mmCIF file of C-alpha atoms in Angstrom:
data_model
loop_
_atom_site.group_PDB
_atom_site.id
_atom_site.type_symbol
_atom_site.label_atom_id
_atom_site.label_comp_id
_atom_site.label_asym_id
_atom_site.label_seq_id
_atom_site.Cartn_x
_atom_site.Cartn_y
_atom_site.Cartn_z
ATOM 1 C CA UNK G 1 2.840 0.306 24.395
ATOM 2 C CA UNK G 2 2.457 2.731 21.547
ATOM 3 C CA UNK G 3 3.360 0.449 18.665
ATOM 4 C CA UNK G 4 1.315 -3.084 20.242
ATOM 5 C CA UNK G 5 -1.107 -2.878 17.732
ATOM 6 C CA UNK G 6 1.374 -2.938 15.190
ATOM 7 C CA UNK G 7 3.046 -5.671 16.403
ATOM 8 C CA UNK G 8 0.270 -7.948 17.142
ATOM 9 C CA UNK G 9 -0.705 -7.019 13.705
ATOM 10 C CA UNK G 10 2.811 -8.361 11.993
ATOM 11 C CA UNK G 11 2.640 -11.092 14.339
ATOM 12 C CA UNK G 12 -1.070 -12.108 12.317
ATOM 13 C CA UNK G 13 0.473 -11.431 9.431
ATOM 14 C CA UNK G 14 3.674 -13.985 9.948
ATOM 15 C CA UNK G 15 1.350 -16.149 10.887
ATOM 16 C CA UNK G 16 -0.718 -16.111 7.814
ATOM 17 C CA UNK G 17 2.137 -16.353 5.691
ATOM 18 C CA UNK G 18 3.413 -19.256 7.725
ATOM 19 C CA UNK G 19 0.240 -20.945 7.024
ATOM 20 C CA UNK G 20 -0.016 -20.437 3.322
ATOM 21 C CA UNK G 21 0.349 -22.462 0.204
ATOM 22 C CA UNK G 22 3.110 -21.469 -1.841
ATOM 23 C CA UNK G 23 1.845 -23.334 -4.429
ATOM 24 C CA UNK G 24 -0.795 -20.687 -4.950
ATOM 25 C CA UNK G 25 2.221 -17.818 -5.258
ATOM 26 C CA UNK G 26 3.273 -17.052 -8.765
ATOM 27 C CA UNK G 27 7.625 -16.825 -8.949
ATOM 28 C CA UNK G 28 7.489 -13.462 -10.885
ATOM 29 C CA UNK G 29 4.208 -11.180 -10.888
ATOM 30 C CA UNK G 30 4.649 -7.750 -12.678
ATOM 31 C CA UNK G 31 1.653 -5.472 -11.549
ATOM 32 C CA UNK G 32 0.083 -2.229 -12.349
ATOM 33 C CA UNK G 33 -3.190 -0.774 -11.795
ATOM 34 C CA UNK G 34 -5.350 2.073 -10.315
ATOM 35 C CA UNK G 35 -7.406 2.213 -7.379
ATOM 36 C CA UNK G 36 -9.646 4.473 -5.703
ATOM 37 C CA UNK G 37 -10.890 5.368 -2.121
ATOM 38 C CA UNK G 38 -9.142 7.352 0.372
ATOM 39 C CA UNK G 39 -6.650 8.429 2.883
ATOM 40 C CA UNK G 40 -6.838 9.357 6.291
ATOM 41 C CA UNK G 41 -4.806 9.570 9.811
ATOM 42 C CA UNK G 42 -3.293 11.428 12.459
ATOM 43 C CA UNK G 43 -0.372 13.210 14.164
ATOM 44 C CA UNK G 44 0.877 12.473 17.997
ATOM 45 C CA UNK G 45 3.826 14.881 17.780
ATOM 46 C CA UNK G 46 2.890 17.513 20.279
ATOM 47 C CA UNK G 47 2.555 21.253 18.285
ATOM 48 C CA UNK G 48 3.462 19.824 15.332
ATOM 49 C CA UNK G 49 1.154 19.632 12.250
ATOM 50 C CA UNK G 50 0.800 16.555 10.457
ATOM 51 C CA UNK G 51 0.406 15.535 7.118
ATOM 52 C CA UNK G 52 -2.567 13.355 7.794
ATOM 53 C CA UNK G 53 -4.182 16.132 10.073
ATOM 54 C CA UNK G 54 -4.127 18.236 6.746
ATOM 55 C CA UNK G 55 -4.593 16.186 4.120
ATOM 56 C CA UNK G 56 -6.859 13.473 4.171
ATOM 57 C CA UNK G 57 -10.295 12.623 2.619
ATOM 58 C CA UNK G 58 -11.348 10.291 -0.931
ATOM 59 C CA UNK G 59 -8.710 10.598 -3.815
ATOM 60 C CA UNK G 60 -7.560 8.325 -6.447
ATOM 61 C CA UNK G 61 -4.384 6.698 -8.042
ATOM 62 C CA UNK G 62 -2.336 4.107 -9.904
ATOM 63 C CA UNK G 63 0.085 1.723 -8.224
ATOM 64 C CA UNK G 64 2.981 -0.438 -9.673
ATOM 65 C CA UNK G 65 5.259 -3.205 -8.728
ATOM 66 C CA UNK G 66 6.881 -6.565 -8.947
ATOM 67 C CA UNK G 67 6.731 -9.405 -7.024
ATOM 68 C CA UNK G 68 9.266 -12.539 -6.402
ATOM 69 C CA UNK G 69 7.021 -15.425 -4.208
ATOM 70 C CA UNK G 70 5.567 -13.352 -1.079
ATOM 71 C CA UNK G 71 8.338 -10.190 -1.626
ATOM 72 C CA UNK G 72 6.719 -7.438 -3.041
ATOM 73 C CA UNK G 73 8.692 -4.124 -4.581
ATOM 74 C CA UNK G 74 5.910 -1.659 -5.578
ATOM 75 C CA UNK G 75 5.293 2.950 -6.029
ATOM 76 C CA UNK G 76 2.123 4.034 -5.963
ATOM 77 C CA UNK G 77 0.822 7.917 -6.587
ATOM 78 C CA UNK G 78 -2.475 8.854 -4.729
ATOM 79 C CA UNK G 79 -4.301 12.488 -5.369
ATOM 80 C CA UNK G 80 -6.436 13.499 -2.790
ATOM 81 C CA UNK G 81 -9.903 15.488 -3.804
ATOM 82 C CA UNK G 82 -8.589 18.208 -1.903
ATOM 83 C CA UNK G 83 -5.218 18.847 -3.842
ATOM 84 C CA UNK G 84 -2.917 16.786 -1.658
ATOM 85 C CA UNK G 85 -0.357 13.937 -3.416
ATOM 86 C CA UNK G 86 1.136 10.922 -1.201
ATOM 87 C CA UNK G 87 3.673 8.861 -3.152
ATOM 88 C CA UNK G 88 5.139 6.018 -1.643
ATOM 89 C CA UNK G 89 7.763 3.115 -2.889
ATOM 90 C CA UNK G 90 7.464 0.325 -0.101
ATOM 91 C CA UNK G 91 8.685 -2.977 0.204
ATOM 92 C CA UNK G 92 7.997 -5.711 2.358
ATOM 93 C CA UNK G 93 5.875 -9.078 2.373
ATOM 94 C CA UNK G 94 2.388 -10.048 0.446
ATOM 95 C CA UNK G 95 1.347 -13.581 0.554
ATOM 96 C CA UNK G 96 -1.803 -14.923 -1.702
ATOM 97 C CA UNK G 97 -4.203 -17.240 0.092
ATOM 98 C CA UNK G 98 -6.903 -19.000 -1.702
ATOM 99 C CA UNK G 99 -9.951 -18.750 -0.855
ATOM 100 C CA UNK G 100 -13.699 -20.132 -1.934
ATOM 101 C CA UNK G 101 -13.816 -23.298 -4.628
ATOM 102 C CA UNK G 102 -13.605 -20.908 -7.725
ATOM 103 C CA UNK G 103 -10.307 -21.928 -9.921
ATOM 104 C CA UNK G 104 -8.693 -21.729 -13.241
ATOM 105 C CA UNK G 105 -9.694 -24.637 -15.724
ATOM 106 C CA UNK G 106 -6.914 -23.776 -17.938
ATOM 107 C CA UNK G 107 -4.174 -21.461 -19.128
ATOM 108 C CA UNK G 108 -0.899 -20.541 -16.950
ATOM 109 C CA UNK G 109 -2.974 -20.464 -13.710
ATOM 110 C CA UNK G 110 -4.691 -23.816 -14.004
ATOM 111 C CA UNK G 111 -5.641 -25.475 -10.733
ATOM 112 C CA UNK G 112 -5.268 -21.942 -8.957
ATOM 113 C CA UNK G 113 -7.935 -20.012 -7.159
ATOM 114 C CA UNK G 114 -9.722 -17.680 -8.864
ATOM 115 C CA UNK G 115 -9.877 -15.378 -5.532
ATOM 116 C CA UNK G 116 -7.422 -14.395 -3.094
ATOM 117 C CA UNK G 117 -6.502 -13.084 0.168
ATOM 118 C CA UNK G 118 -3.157 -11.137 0.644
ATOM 119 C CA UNK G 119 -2.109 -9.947 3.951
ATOM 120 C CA UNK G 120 0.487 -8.140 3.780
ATOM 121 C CA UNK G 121 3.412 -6.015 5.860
ATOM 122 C CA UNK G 122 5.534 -2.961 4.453
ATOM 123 C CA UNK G 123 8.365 -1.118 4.862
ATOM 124 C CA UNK G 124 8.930 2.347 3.131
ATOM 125 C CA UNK G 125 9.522 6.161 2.169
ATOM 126 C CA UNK G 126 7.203 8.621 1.294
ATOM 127 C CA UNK G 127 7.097 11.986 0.262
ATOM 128 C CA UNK G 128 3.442 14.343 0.275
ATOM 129 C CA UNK G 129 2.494 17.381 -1.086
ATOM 130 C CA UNK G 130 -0.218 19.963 0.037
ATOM 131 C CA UNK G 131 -0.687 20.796 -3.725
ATOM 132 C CA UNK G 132 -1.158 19.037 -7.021
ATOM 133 C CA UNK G 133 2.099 18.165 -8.486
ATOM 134 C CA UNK G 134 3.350 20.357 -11.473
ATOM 135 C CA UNK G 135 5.217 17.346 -12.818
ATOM 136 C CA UNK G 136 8.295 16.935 -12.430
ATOM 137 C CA UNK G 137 7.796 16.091 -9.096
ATOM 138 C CA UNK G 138 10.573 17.810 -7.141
ATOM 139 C CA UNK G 139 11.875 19.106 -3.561
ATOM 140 C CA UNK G 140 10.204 22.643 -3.420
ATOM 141 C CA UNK G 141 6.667 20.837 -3.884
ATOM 142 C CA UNK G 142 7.178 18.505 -1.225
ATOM 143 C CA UNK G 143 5.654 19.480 2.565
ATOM 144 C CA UNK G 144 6.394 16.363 4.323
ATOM 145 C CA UNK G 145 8.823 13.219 3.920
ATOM 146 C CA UNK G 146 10.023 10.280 5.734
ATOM 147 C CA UNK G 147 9.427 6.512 6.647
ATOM 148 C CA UNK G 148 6.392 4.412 6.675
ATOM 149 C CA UNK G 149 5.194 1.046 7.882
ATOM 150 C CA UNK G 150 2.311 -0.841 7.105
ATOM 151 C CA UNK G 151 0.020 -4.196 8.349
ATOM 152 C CA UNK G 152 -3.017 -4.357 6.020
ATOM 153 C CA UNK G 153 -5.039 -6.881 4.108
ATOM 154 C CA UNK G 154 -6.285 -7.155 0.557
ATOM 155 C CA UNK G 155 -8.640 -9.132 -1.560
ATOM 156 C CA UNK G 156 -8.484 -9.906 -4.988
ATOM 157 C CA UNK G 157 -10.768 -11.574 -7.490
ATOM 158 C CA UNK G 158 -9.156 -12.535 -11.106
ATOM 159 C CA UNK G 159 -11.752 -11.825 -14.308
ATOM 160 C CA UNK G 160 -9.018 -14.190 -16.091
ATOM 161 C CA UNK G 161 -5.589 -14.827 -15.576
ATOM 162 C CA UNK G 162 -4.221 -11.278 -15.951
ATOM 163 C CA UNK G 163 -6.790 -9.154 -14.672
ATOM 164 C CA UNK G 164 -8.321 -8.615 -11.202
ATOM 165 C CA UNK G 165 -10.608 -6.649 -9.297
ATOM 166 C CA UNK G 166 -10.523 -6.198 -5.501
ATOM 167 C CA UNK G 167 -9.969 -4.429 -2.453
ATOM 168 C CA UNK G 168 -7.354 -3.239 -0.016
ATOM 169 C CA UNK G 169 -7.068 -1.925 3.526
ATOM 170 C CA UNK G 170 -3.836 -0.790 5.251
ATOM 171 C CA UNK G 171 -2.669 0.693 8.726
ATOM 172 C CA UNK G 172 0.624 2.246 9.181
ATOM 173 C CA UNK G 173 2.857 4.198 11.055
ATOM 174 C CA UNK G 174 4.588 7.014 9.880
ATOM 175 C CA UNK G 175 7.730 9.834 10.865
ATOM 176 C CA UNK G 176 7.781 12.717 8.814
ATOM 177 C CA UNK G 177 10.195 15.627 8.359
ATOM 178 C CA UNK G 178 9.235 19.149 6.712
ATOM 179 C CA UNK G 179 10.027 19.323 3.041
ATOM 180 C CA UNK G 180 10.049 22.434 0.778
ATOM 181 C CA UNK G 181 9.324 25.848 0.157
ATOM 182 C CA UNK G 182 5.379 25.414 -0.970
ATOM 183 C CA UNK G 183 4.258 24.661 2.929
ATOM 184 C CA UNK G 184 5.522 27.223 5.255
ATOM 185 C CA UNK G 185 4.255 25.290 8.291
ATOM 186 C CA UNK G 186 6.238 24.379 11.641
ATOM 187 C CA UNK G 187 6.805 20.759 9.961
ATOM 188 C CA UNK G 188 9.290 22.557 8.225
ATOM 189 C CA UNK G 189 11.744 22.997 10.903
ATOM 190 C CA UNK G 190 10.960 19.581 12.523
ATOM 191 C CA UNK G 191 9.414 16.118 12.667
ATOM 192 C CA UNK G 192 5.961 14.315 12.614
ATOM 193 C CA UNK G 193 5.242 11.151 13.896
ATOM 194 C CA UNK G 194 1.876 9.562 14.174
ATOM 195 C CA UNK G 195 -0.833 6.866 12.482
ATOM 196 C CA UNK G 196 -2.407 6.396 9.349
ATOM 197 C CA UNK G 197 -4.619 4.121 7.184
ATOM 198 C CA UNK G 198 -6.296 3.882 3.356
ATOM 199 C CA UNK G 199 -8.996 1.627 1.601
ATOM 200 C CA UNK G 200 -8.842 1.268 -2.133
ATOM 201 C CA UNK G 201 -10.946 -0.679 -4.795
ATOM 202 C CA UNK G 202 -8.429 -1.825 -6.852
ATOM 203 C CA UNK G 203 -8.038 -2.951 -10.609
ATOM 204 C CA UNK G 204 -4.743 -4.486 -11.371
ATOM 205 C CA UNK G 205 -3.069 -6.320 -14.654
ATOM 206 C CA UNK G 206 -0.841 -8.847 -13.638
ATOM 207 C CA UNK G 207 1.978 -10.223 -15.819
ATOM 208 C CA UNK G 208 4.235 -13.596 -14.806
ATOM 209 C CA UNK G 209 4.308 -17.006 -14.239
#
């Protein structure tokens, strides 16, 4: 019962993906961009604080990756407004789906829609911080690490055939442990487990074929 929503959520997701036109996927896509929005979510480990019950709110970030058809290998770096960090390196699926009539009259991505939908599901690790990082990032400036999972669904519109503008929403579920010394909390000496979600404008360069 308390992961259904996830799972009906993949199960859209596989779905989509089943339905898709692979035609539209490119075979390598090197990404990078930045995005902003925000962060929020929630703890359900009983007398335990959670990093989403402290840290949450608008922030800002850049997010890298590389893609092989509908696999996707990608870190992104968030900073919260109110001094928190969340960096993540997930894996998982992300399938494009044309949408609308708008396509490429020439170049690399001729034929191809100009505007896409990704749904997408992820596996990962993440580490937070309650702080802005003093680079380099390292144990002692981490509060809270662990696993993460995440259903979510983006859109994307291409300016030309490297560059797009677009937007992203994600849910997720995530199990924490306490990190290091800069968060003497009772996280510390335990685990976290509970939900969380983001929303991002994104602008993203795009490099393959």
């Amino acid at each position: 019962m308390k992961h259904r929503l996830l799972v009906v959520a993949l199960g859209l997701v596989i779905i989509l993906v089943g339905a898709a036109r692979p035609a539209e996927a490119r075979l390598i896509d090197l990404h990078a961009g930045v995005r902003a929005g925000g962060v929020g979510g929630w703890g359900t480990t009983p007398n335990t604080p959670d990093f989403f019950d402290r840290r949450r709110g608008a922030g800002a970030g850049v997010d890298v990756g590389v893609k092989l058809l509908i696999f996707d290998l990608s870190a992104n770096f968030t900073q919260l407004l109110d001094g928190g960090t969340l960096s993540q390196l997930l894996f998982g699926i992300n399938i494009d789906l044309p949408v609308g009539n708008q396509v490429f009259r020439e170049g690399i991505e001729k034929g191809h829609s100009r505007n896409l939908l990704r749904p997408l599901a992820t596996v990962g690790v993440a580490a937070g911080t309650p702080e802005k990082v003093s680079p380099p990032l390292n144990e002692a400036q981490i509060s809270d690490k662990g696993l993460v999972t995440y259903v979510g669904l983006g859109y994307e519109h291409f300016l030309n055939e490297f560059l797009g503008i677009g937007a992203q929403a994600d849910f997720g579920y995530h199990y924490f442990v306490g990190g290091g010394a800069s968060m003497a909390a009772p996280s510390m000496h335990g685990f976290s487990a509970g939900y969380n979600f983001d929303g991002f404008a994104t602008l993203t360069f795009h490099l393959g074929y």
